[in-house]
Each structure stands twice: as C-alpha cells, then as structure tokens.
Amino acid sequence: DAGVIQSPRHEVTEMGQEVTLRCKPISGHNSLFWYRQTMMRGLELLIYFNNNVPIDDSGMPEDRFSAKMPNASFSTLKIQPSEPRDSAVYFCASSPDWLAYYGEQYFGPGTRLTVT
Amino acid sequence: AQSVTQLDSQVPVFEEAPVELRCNYSSSVSVYLFWYVQYPNQGLQLLLKYLSGSTLVESINGFEAEFNKSQTSFHLRKPSVHISDTAEYFCAVTGNTGKLIFGQGTTLQVKP
C-alpha cells in the first residue's frame, strides 16, 4: 500500500497567491483529516471528512481556507489569498471508520508551505 | 473538553540510557490515549495506544506506556534508547468523537 500521498511536498509562494494542497488517502479509508503544524501552535486539526462530507471544520482558521473532498480518493485544501502566517507544515491523515472512532490515523508526509 | 500536556519540550539522553517522556491529560469523559512519533521530515506514525484493558501497553520497538487514571497520566518509557529513537513524540487523547487532541510534542535527542 502506498500510504497517504500528499502533493506538493514543498511549496513556496508569495503573499496574496492562491495555494492548493492535495491529498490522496489510503484506499478504503473513509475518514480524512487535515492538520497544520507550527512551532507556536503545535499540531492543529483543521477539518475532518467522513464519507466525503465535512463533519467538523471548526479548526479552519478563517474564510481564506477551504477544503473539499469531491470523491473518496482525493481531497484539497486551498488558501486564498495566502499570508506569511500561513507558513506551516500541512498534514493529511486518513483512517477507516472502525479505527477513526478509536483515534488511530495514518498520516501523509506533509506539505511544507512557505509564504513570503 | 479534553486537553493534553507534555511536560518536557526537549529530552536529551545518551544512547543506551533509559528515558521517560511525560504526558498528562484532562477529560470529563473516558478517553483513549496514544503516543505518535514523528521522525525528521516525515508524517506522524502511531507508536502505541491504550483503549481498554491492561494499563501497560507496549510497542514493537521497546517503548511502553502506562495509563494511570488517578494521576491522569500516560507516560512513555524505554529502558535503553538508540540513536534511531531520535524523533519528536506526541501524546494524544480522544473521547468518543474520533478527534485527536495532541500535546505540544517532546523532542527526544539521543546522543552517542
């Protein structure tokens, strides 16, 4: 199994530009999570999908952030417009329902975003 | 609401020495507890978990953690560390929602 796939692995962009991060969960996993990791705030849950439906987006910082899951094998996290304070590592994680309930998740390698 | 406190941000230790990474949690409901490990430039991996039953849980690479309900702790221990154990370790808790609440992380630095 290829594991959770994220692209790009690194992204450098200028303030004001649109950024799209992509995630392919493990086949058969129907729960998908987006996290942000920074030195100051640690690891934060941004949004959680189950069966392609957003269940909890209370962690999305503001309207500049949006996430979609058009099908079971693909999700995007978009930032528009980007700001320097969005610089962070963004992780995608997936899990089958029966493991998600117990908190066991499989993480991708992350996308390191730098906004200048 | 649930929260997790990792008491040490960095733990330096010499190779083959024992180590303990401390984790305390707070929750008004029954919890499941986890330790995840993050090696440099990688995503998090589940190291071990406590769901129910025996309060002492073990990983395949020699780590163990003990759930102590009265002290609301889930400390991680290893009797003899290796250079390859150098990583960041995250304690996490979840109730019945599936949402993981992570601590701030502890960087374990194993020196030769």
PDB file of C-alpha atoms in Angstrom:
ATOM      1  CA  ASP A   1       0.000   0.000   0.000  1.00  0.00           C
ATOM      2  CA  ALA A   2       1.354   3.430  -0.932  1.00  0.00           C
ATOM      3  CA  GLY A   3       0.123   5.144   2.207  1.00  0.00           C
ATOM      4  CA  VAL A   4      -1.341   8.628   2.283  1.00  0.00           C
ATOM      5  CA  ILE A   5       0.024  10.683  -0.600  1.00  0.00           C
ATOM      6  CA  GLN A   6       0.386  14.451  -0.410  1.00  0.00           C
ATOM      7  CA  SER A   7       1.492  16.893  -3.052  1.00  0.00           C
ATOM      8  CA  PRO A   8       3.422  19.025  -3.392  1.00  0.00           C
ATOM      9  CA  ARG A   9       5.937  18.184  -0.670  1.00  0.00           C
ATOM     10  CA  HIS A  10       7.228  21.740  -0.650  1.00  0.00           C
ATOM     11  CA  GLU A  11       5.546  24.923  -1.779  1.00  0.00           C
ATOM     12  CA  VAL A  12       6.975  28.422  -1.773  1.00  0.00           C
ATOM     13  CA  THR A  13       4.652  31.219  -2.801  1.00  0.00           C
ATOM     14  CA  GLU A  14       4.249  34.939  -2.455  1.00  0.00           C
ATOM     15  CA  MET A  15       1.741  36.607  -0.217  1.00  0.00           C
ATOM     16  CA  GLY A  16      -1.600  37.015  -1.914  1.00  0.00           C
ATOM     17  CA  GLN A  17      -1.271  33.984  -4.161  1.00  0.00           C
ATOM     18  CA  GLU A  18      -3.640  31.022  -4.125  1.00  0.00           C
ATOM     19  CA  VAL A  19      -2.241  27.776  -2.778  1.00  0.00           C
ATOM     20  CA  THR A  20      -3.752  24.324  -3.285  1.00  0.00           C
ATOM     21  CA  LEU A  21      -2.585  21.330  -1.308  1.00  0.00           C
ATOM     22  CA  ARG A  22      -3.611  17.841  -2.375  1.00  0.00           C
ATOM     23  CA  CYS A  23      -4.164  14.572  -0.587  1.00  0.00           C
ATOM     24  CA  LYS A  24      -4.888  11.022  -1.680  1.00  0.00           C
ATOM     25  CA  PRO A  25      -5.996   8.890   1.278  1.00  0.00           C
ATOM     26  CA  ILE A  26      -5.333   5.192   1.650  1.00  0.00           C
ATOM     27  CA  SER A  27      -7.794   3.176  -0.422  1.00  0.00           C
ATOM     28  CA  GLY A  28     -10.766   2.074   1.662  1.00  0.00           C
ATOM     29  CA  HIS A  29     -10.290   4.741   4.327  1.00  0.00           C
ATOM     30  CA  ASN A  30     -13.435   6.843   4.592  1.00  0.00           C
ATOM     31  CA  SER A  31     -12.285   9.360   7.188  1.00  0.00           C
ATOM     32  CA  LEU A  32      -9.886  12.114   6.177  1.00  0.00           C
ATOM     33  CA  PHE A  33      -8.272  14.770   8.340  1.00  0.00           C
ATOM     34  CA  TRP A  34      -6.277  17.928   7.540  1.00  0.00           C
ATOM     35  CA  TYR A  35      -3.835  19.206  10.174  1.00  0.00           C
ATOM     36  CA  ARG A  36      -1.499  22.178  10.405  1.00  0.00           C
ATOM     37  CA  GLN A  37       1.762  22.034  12.354  1.00  0.00           C
ATOM     38  CA  THR A  38       3.646  25.123  13.511  1.00  0.00           C
ATOM     39  CA  MET A  39       6.222  25.754  16.203  1.00  0.00           C
ATOM     40  CA  MET A  40       3.953  28.175  18.003  1.00  0.00           C
ATOM     41  CA  ARG A  41       0.656  26.271  17.924  1.00  0.00           C
ATOM     42  CA  GLY A  42       1.761  22.671  17.528  1.00  0.00           C
ATOM     43  CA  LEU A  43      -0.484  20.252  15.647  1.00  0.00           C
ATOM     44  CA  GLU A  44      -3.988  21.546  14.980  1.00  0.00           C
ATOM     45  CA  LEU A  45      -6.916  19.769  13.349  1.00  0.00           C
ATOM     46  CA  LEU A  46      -8.316  21.962  10.595  1.00  0.00           C
ATOM     47  CA  ILE A  47     -11.136  19.846   9.160  1.00  0.00           C
ATOM     48  CA  TYR A  48     -12.434  16.295   9.236  1.00  0.00           C
ATOM     49  CA  PHE A  49     -14.346  14.493   6.462  1.00  0.00           C
ATOM     50  CA  ASN A  50     -16.289  11.268   6.705  1.00  0.00           C
ATOM     51  CA  ASN A  51     -17.549   9.619   3.516  1.00  0.00           C
ATOM     52  CA  ASN A  52     -16.547  12.774   1.608  1.00  0.00           C
ATOM     53  CA  VAL A  53     -18.731  15.007   3.792  1.00  0.00           C
ATOM     54  CA  PRO A  54     -17.195  17.674   6.048  1.00  0.00           C
ATOM     55  CA  ILE A  55     -18.098  16.735   9.611  1.00  0.00           C
ATOM     56  CA  ASP A  56     -16.150  19.275  11.637  1.00  0.00           C
ATOM     57  CA  ASP A  57     -14.496  22.372  10.215  1.00  0.00           C
ATOM     58  CA  SER A  58     -14.265  24.285  13.467  1.00  0.00           C
ATOM     59  CA  GLY A  59     -10.483  24.347  13.193  1.00  0.00           C
ATOM     60  CA  MET A  60     -10.389  26.148   9.857  1.00  0.00           C
ATOM     61  CA  PRO A  61      -8.758  29.453  10.777  1.00  0.00           C
ATOM     62  CA  GLU A  62     -10.737  31.809   8.566  1.00  0.00           C
ATOM     63  CA  ASP A  63     -12.566  32.227   5.305  1.00  0.00           C
ATOM     64  CA  ARG A  64      -9.335  32.236   3.354  1.00  0.00           C
ATOM     65  CA  PHE A  65      -9.140  28.480   3.977  1.00  0.00           C
ATOM     66  CA  SER A  66     -11.386  25.989   2.216  1.00  0.00           C
ATOM     67  CA  ALA A  67     -11.311  22.221   1.844  1.00  0.00           C
ATOM     68  CA  LYS A  68     -13.092  19.843  -0.474  1.00  0.00           C
ATOM     69  CA  MET A  69     -13.368  16.119  -0.938  1.00  0.00           C
ATOM     70  CA  PRO A  70     -15.035  15.517  -4.312  1.00  0.00           C
ATOM     71  CA  ASN A  71     -14.551  11.757  -4.094  1.00  0.00           C
ATOM     72  CA  ALA A  72     -13.211   9.051  -1.811  1.00  0.00           C
ATOM     73  CA  SER A  73      -9.703   9.202  -3.255  1.00  0.00           C
ATOM     74  CA  PHE A  74      -8.951  12.921  -3.349  1.00  0.00           C
ATOM     75  CA  SER A  75      -9.079  15.992  -1.155  1.00  0.00           C
ATOM     76  CA  THR A  76      -7.793  19.544  -1.475  1.00  0.00           C
ATOM     77  CA  LEU A  77      -7.009  22.298   0.989  1.00  0.00           C
ATOM     78  CA  LYS A  78      -6.986  25.737  -0.565  1.00  0.00           C
ATOM     79  CA  ILE A  79      -5.710  29.019   0.838  1.00  0.00           C
ATOM     80  CA  GLN A  80      -6.741  32.173  -0.997  1.00  0.00           C
ATOM     81  CA  PRO A  81      -5.169  34.654  -0.558  1.00  0.00           C
ATOM     82  CA  SER A  82      -2.163  33.264   1.265  1.00  0.00           C
ATOM     83  CA  GLU A  83      -0.374  35.178   4.019  1.00  0.00           C
ATOM     84  CA  PRO A  84       3.053  34.727   5.660  1.00  0.00           C
ATOM     85  CA  ARG A  85       1.396  33.482   8.860  1.00  0.00           C
ATOM     86  CA  ASP A  86       0.046  30.512   6.887  1.00  0.00           C
ATOM     87  CA  SER A  87       3.583  29.145   6.629  1.00  0.00           C
ATOM     88  CA  ALA A  88       3.486  25.708   8.240  1.00  0.00           C
ATOM     89  CA  VAL A  89       3.579  22.005   7.518  1.00  0.00           C
ATOM     90  CA  TYR A  90       0.174  20.719   6.468  1.00  0.00           C
ATOM     91  CA  PHE A  91      -0.594  17.060   7.070  1.00  0.00           C
ATOM     92  CA  CYS A  92      -3.334  14.909   5.682  1.00  0.00           C
ATOM     93  CA  ALA A  93      -4.350  11.751   7.557  1.00  0.00           C
ATOM     94  CA  SER A  94      -6.847   9.021   6.790  1.00  0.00           C
ATOM     95  CA  SER A  95      -8.498   6.194   8.658  1.00  0.00           C
ATOM     96  CA  PRO A  96     -11.200   3.568   8.210  1.00  0.00           C
ATOM     97  CA  ASP A  97     -14.281   4.243  10.325  1.00  0.00           C
ATOM     98  CA  TRP A  98     -13.646   1.482  12.798  1.00  0.00           C
ATOM     99  CA  LEU A  99     -10.175   2.864  13.574  1.00  0.00           C
ATOM    100  CA  ALA A 100     -11.105   6.540  13.334  1.00  0.00           C
ATOM    101  CA  TYR A 101     -13.522   6.102  16.223  1.00  0.00           C
ATOM    102  CA  TYR A 102     -10.576   4.994  18.348  1.00  0.00           C
ATOM    103  CA  GLY A 103      -8.279   7.770  17.171  1.00  0.00           C
ATOM    104  CA  GLU A 104      -5.918   5.712  15.019  1.00  0.00           C
ATOM    105  CA  GLN A 105      -4.931   7.670  11.928  1.00  0.00           C
ATOM    106  CA  TYR A 106      -2.414   7.248   9.121  1.00  0.00           C
ATOM    107  CA  PHE A 107      -0.508  10.399   8.256  1.00  0.00           C
ATOM    108  CA  GLY A 108       0.966  11.543   4.987  1.00  0.00           C
ATOM    109  CA  PRO A 109       4.473  13.027   4.749  1.00  0.00           C
ATOM    110  CA  GLY A 110       3.163  16.576   4.819  1.00  0.00           C
ATOM    111  CA  THR A 111       3.450  19.667   2.634  1.00  0.00           C
ATOM    112  CA  ARG A 112       5.829  22.357   3.855  1.00  0.00           C
ATOM    113  CA  LEU A 113       4.321  25.703   2.848  1.00  0.00           C
ATOM    114  CA  THR A 114       6.349  28.896   2.899  1.00  0.00           C
ATOM    115  CA  VAL A 115       4.592  32.168   2.120  1.00  0.00           C
ATOM    116  CA  THR A 116       6.953  35.090   1.562  1.00  0.00           C
TER     117      THR A 116
ATOM    118  CA  ALA B   1     -13.313  19.302  26.631  1.00  0.00           C
ATOM    119  CA  GLN B   2     -10.071  17.382  26.520  1.00  0.00           C
ATOM    120  CA  SER B   3      -6.503  18.595  26.678  1.00  0.00           C
ATOM    121  CA  VAL B   4      -3.024  17.130  26.745  1.00  0.00           C
ATOM    122  CA  THR B   5       0.095  18.479  28.421  1.00  0.00           C
ATOM    123  CA  GLN B   6       3.532  17.195  27.623  1.00  0.00           C
ATOM    124  CA  LEU B   7       5.714  18.364  30.431  1.00  0.00           C
ATOM    125  CA  ASP B   8       9.045  18.457  28.606  1.00  0.00           C
ATOM    126  CA  SER B   9       9.643  20.118  25.255  1.00  0.00           C
ATOM    127  CA  GLN B  10      13.092  18.536  24.857  1.00  0.00           C
ATOM    128  CA  VAL B  11      14.680  15.498  26.452  1.00  0.00           C
ATOM    129  CA  PRO B  12      18.382  14.921  25.759  1.00  0.00           C
ATOM    130  CA  VAL B  13      19.694  11.487  26.704  1.00  0.00           C
ATOM    131  CA  PHE B  14      22.731   9.358  25.976  1.00  0.00           C
ATOM    132  CA  GLU B  15      22.462   6.192  23.936  1.00  0.00           C
ATOM    133  CA  GLU B  16      21.565   3.067  25.961  1.00  0.00           C
ATOM    134  CA  ALA B  17      20.241   5.186  28.833  1.00  0.00           C
ATOM    135  CA  PRO B  18      16.611   4.912  29.990  1.00  0.00           C
ATOM    136  CA  VAL B  19      14.131   7.636  29.129  1.00  0.00           C
ATOM    137  CA  GLU B  20      10.682   8.788  30.230  1.00  0.00           C
ATOM    138  CA  LEU B  21       8.541  11.249  28.299  1.00  0.00           C
ATOM    139  CA  ARG B  22       5.771  12.648  30.423  1.00  0.00           C
ATOM    140  CA  CYS B  23       2.165  13.202  29.402  1.00  0.00           C
ATOM    141  CA  ASN B  24      -0.828  14.348  31.416  1.00  0.00           C
ATOM    142  CA  TYR B  25      -4.339  14.737  30.128  1.00  0.00           C
ATOM    143  CA  SER B  26      -7.620  16.183  31.267  1.00  0.00           C
ATOM    144  CA  SER B  27     -11.024  14.952  30.219  1.00  0.00           C
ATOM    145  CA  SER B  28     -14.537  14.760  31.586  1.00  0.00           C
ATOM    146  CA  VAL B  29     -15.228  11.518  29.714  1.00  0.00           C
ATOM    147  CA  SER B  30     -13.482   8.212  29.253  1.00  0.00           C
ATOM    148  CA  VAL B  31     -10.560   8.566  26.924  1.00  0.00           C
ATOM    149  CA  TYR B  32      -8.390   6.667  24.558  1.00  0.00           C
ATOM    150  CA  LEU B  33      -4.702   7.554  24.738  1.00  0.00           C
ATOM    151  CA  PHE B  34      -1.971   7.465  22.139  1.00  0.00           C
ATOM    152  CA  TRP B  35       1.670   8.131  21.502  1.00  0.00           C
ATOM    153  CA  TYR B  36       2.596   9.111  17.969  1.00  0.00           C
ATOM    154  CA  VAL B  37       6.194   9.517  16.742  1.00  0.00           C
ATOM    155  CA  GLN B  38       7.427  11.869  14.046  1.00  0.00           C
ATOM    156  CA  TYR B  39      10.854  11.192  12.543  1.00  0.00           C
ATOM    157  CA  PRO B  40      12.593  14.100  10.802  1.00  0.00           C
ATOM    158  CA  ASN B  41      10.805  15.221   7.635  1.00  0.00           C
ATOM    159  CA  GLN B  42       8.127  12.567   7.956  1.00  0.00           C
ATOM    160  CA  GLY B  43       4.499  12.350   8.991  1.00  0.00           C
ATOM    161  CA  LEU B  44       3.328  11.012  12.330  1.00  0.00           C
ATOM    162  CA  GLN B  45       3.189   7.280  12.984  1.00  0.00           C
ATOM    163  CA  LEU B  46       1.242   5.528  15.716  1.00  0.00           C
ATOM    164  CA  LEU B  47       3.654   4.175  18.318  1.00  0.00           C
ATOM    165  CA  LEU B  48       1.219   2.682  20.830  1.00  0.00           C
ATOM    166  CA  LYS B  49      -2.283   3.133  22.178  1.00  0.00           C
ATOM    167  CA  TYR B  50      -4.427   2.490  25.223  1.00  0.00           C
ATOM    168  CA  LEU B  51      -8.090   1.749  24.577  1.00  0.00           C
ATOM    169  CA  SER B  52      -9.059  -0.502  27.498  1.00  0.00           C
ATOM    170  CA  GLY B  53      -7.851  -3.490  29.481  1.00  0.00           C
ATOM    171  CA  SER B  54      -4.279  -3.725  30.703  1.00  0.00           C
ATOM    172  CA  THR B  55      -2.960  -0.312  31.687  1.00  0.00           C
ATOM    173  CA  LEU B  56       0.529  -1.157  30.412  1.00  0.00           C
ATOM    174  CA  VAL B  57       0.865  -1.103  26.645  1.00  0.00           C
ATOM    175  CA  GLU B  58       3.935  -1.824  24.568  1.00  0.00           C
ATOM    176  CA  SER B  59       5.263  -1.051  21.111  1.00  0.00           C
ATOM    177  CA  ILE B  60       7.218  -3.356  18.852  1.00  0.00           C
ATOM    178  CA  ASN B  61      10.421  -1.324  19.269  1.00  0.00           C
ATOM    179  CA  GLY B  62      10.689  -1.459  23.038  1.00  0.00           C
ATOM    180  CA  PHE B  63       8.666   1.523  24.186  1.00  0.00           C
ATOM    181  CA  GLU B  64       5.949   1.147  26.794  1.00  0.00           C
ATOM    182  CA  ALA B  65       3.392   3.455  28.341  1.00  0.00           C
ATOM    183  CA  GLU B  66       1.248   3.097  31.423  1.00  0.00           C
ATOM    184  CA  PHE B  67      -2.227   4.526  31.797  1.00  0.00           C
ATOM    185  CA  ASN B  68      -2.702   5.930  35.275  1.00  0.00           C
ATOM    186  CA  LYS B  69      -6.286   7.063  35.728  1.00  0.00           C
ATOM    187  CA  SER B  70      -5.847   8.512  39.200  1.00  0.00           C
ATOM    188  CA  GLN B  71      -2.960  10.677  38.067  1.00  0.00           C
ATOM    189  CA  THR B  72      -4.419  11.276  34.587  1.00  0.00           C
ATOM    190  CA  SER B  73      -1.074  10.367  33.067  1.00  0.00           C
ATOM    191  CA  PHE B  74       0.210   8.285  30.174  1.00  0.00           C
ATOM    192  CA  HIS B  75       3.992   8.471  30.393  1.00  0.00           C
ATOM    193  CA  LEU B  76       6.167   6.860  27.735  1.00  0.00           C
ATOM    194  CA  ARG B  77       9.266   4.905  28.748  1.00  0.00           C
ATOM    195  CA  LYS B  78      12.085   2.957  27.198  1.00  0.00           C
ATOM    196  CA  PRO B  79      14.756   1.177  29.263  1.00  0.00           C
ATOM    197  CA  SER B  80      17.540   1.680  26.705  1.00  0.00           C
ATOM    198  CA  VAL B  81      17.356   4.153  23.815  1.00  0.00           C
ATOM    199  CA  HIS B  82      19.095   4.028  20.445  1.00  0.00           C
ATOM    200  CA  ILE B  83      20.265   6.809  18.166  1.00  0.00           C
ATOM    201  CA  SER B  84      17.423   5.840  15.823  1.00  0.00           C
ATOM    202  CA  ASP B  85      14.875   6.789  18.503  1.00  0.00           C
ATOM    203  CA  THR B  86      15.716  10.456  17.938  1.00  0.00           C
ATOM    204  CA  ALA B  87      12.388  11.993  16.930  1.00  0.00           C
ATOM    205  CA  GLU B  88       9.500  14.089  18.160  1.00  0.00           C
ATOM    206  CA  TYR B  89       6.940  12.278  20.263  1.00  0.00           C
ATOM    207  CA  PHE B  90       3.332  13.379  20.579  1.00  0.00           C
ATOM    208  CA  CYS B  91       0.881  12.293  23.226  1.00  0.00           C
ATOM    209  CA  ALA B  92      -2.750  12.438  22.117  1.00  0.00           C
ATOM    210  CA  VAL B  93      -6.190  11.806  23.526  1.00  0.00           C
ATOM    211  CA  THR B  94      -9.611  11.222  22.047  1.00  0.00           C
ATOM    212  CA  GLY B  95     -13.001  10.636  23.603  1.00  0.00           C
ATOM    213  CA  ASN B  96     -15.789   9.178  21.564  1.00  0.00           C
ATOM    214  CA  THR B  97     -15.603  11.597  18.656  1.00  0.00           C
ATOM    215  CA  GLY B  98     -12.545  10.315  16.841  1.00  0.00           C
ATOM    216  CA  LYS B  99     -10.916  13.724  17.044  1.00  0.00           C
ATOM    217  CA  LEU B 100      -7.352  13.509  18.250  1.00  0.00           C
ATOM    218  CA  ILE B 101      -6.166  16.216  20.620  1.00  0.00           C
ATOM    219  CA  PHE B 102      -2.378  16.399  20.551  1.00  0.00           C
ATOM    220  CA  GLY B 103       0.092  17.667  23.087  1.00  0.00           C
ATOM    221  CA  GLN B 104       2.802  20.106  22.064  1.00  0.00           C
ATOM    222  CA  GLY B 105       5.319  17.354  21.463  1.00  0.00           C
ATOM    223  CA  THR B 106       8.592  16.303  23.105  1.00  0.00           C
ATOM    224  CA  THR B 107      11.805  16.176  21.125  1.00  0.00           C
ATOM    225  CA  LEU B 108      13.899  13.194  22.154  1.00  0.00           C
ATOM    226  CA  GLN B 109      17.565  13.769  21.344  1.00  0.00           C
ATOM    227  CA  VAL B 110      19.675  10.641  21.712  1.00  0.00           C
ATOM    228  CA  LYS B 111      23.390  11.386  21.882  1.00  0.00           C
ATOM    229  CA  PRO B 112      26.161   8.888  21.168  1.00  0.00           C
TER     230      PRO B 112
END
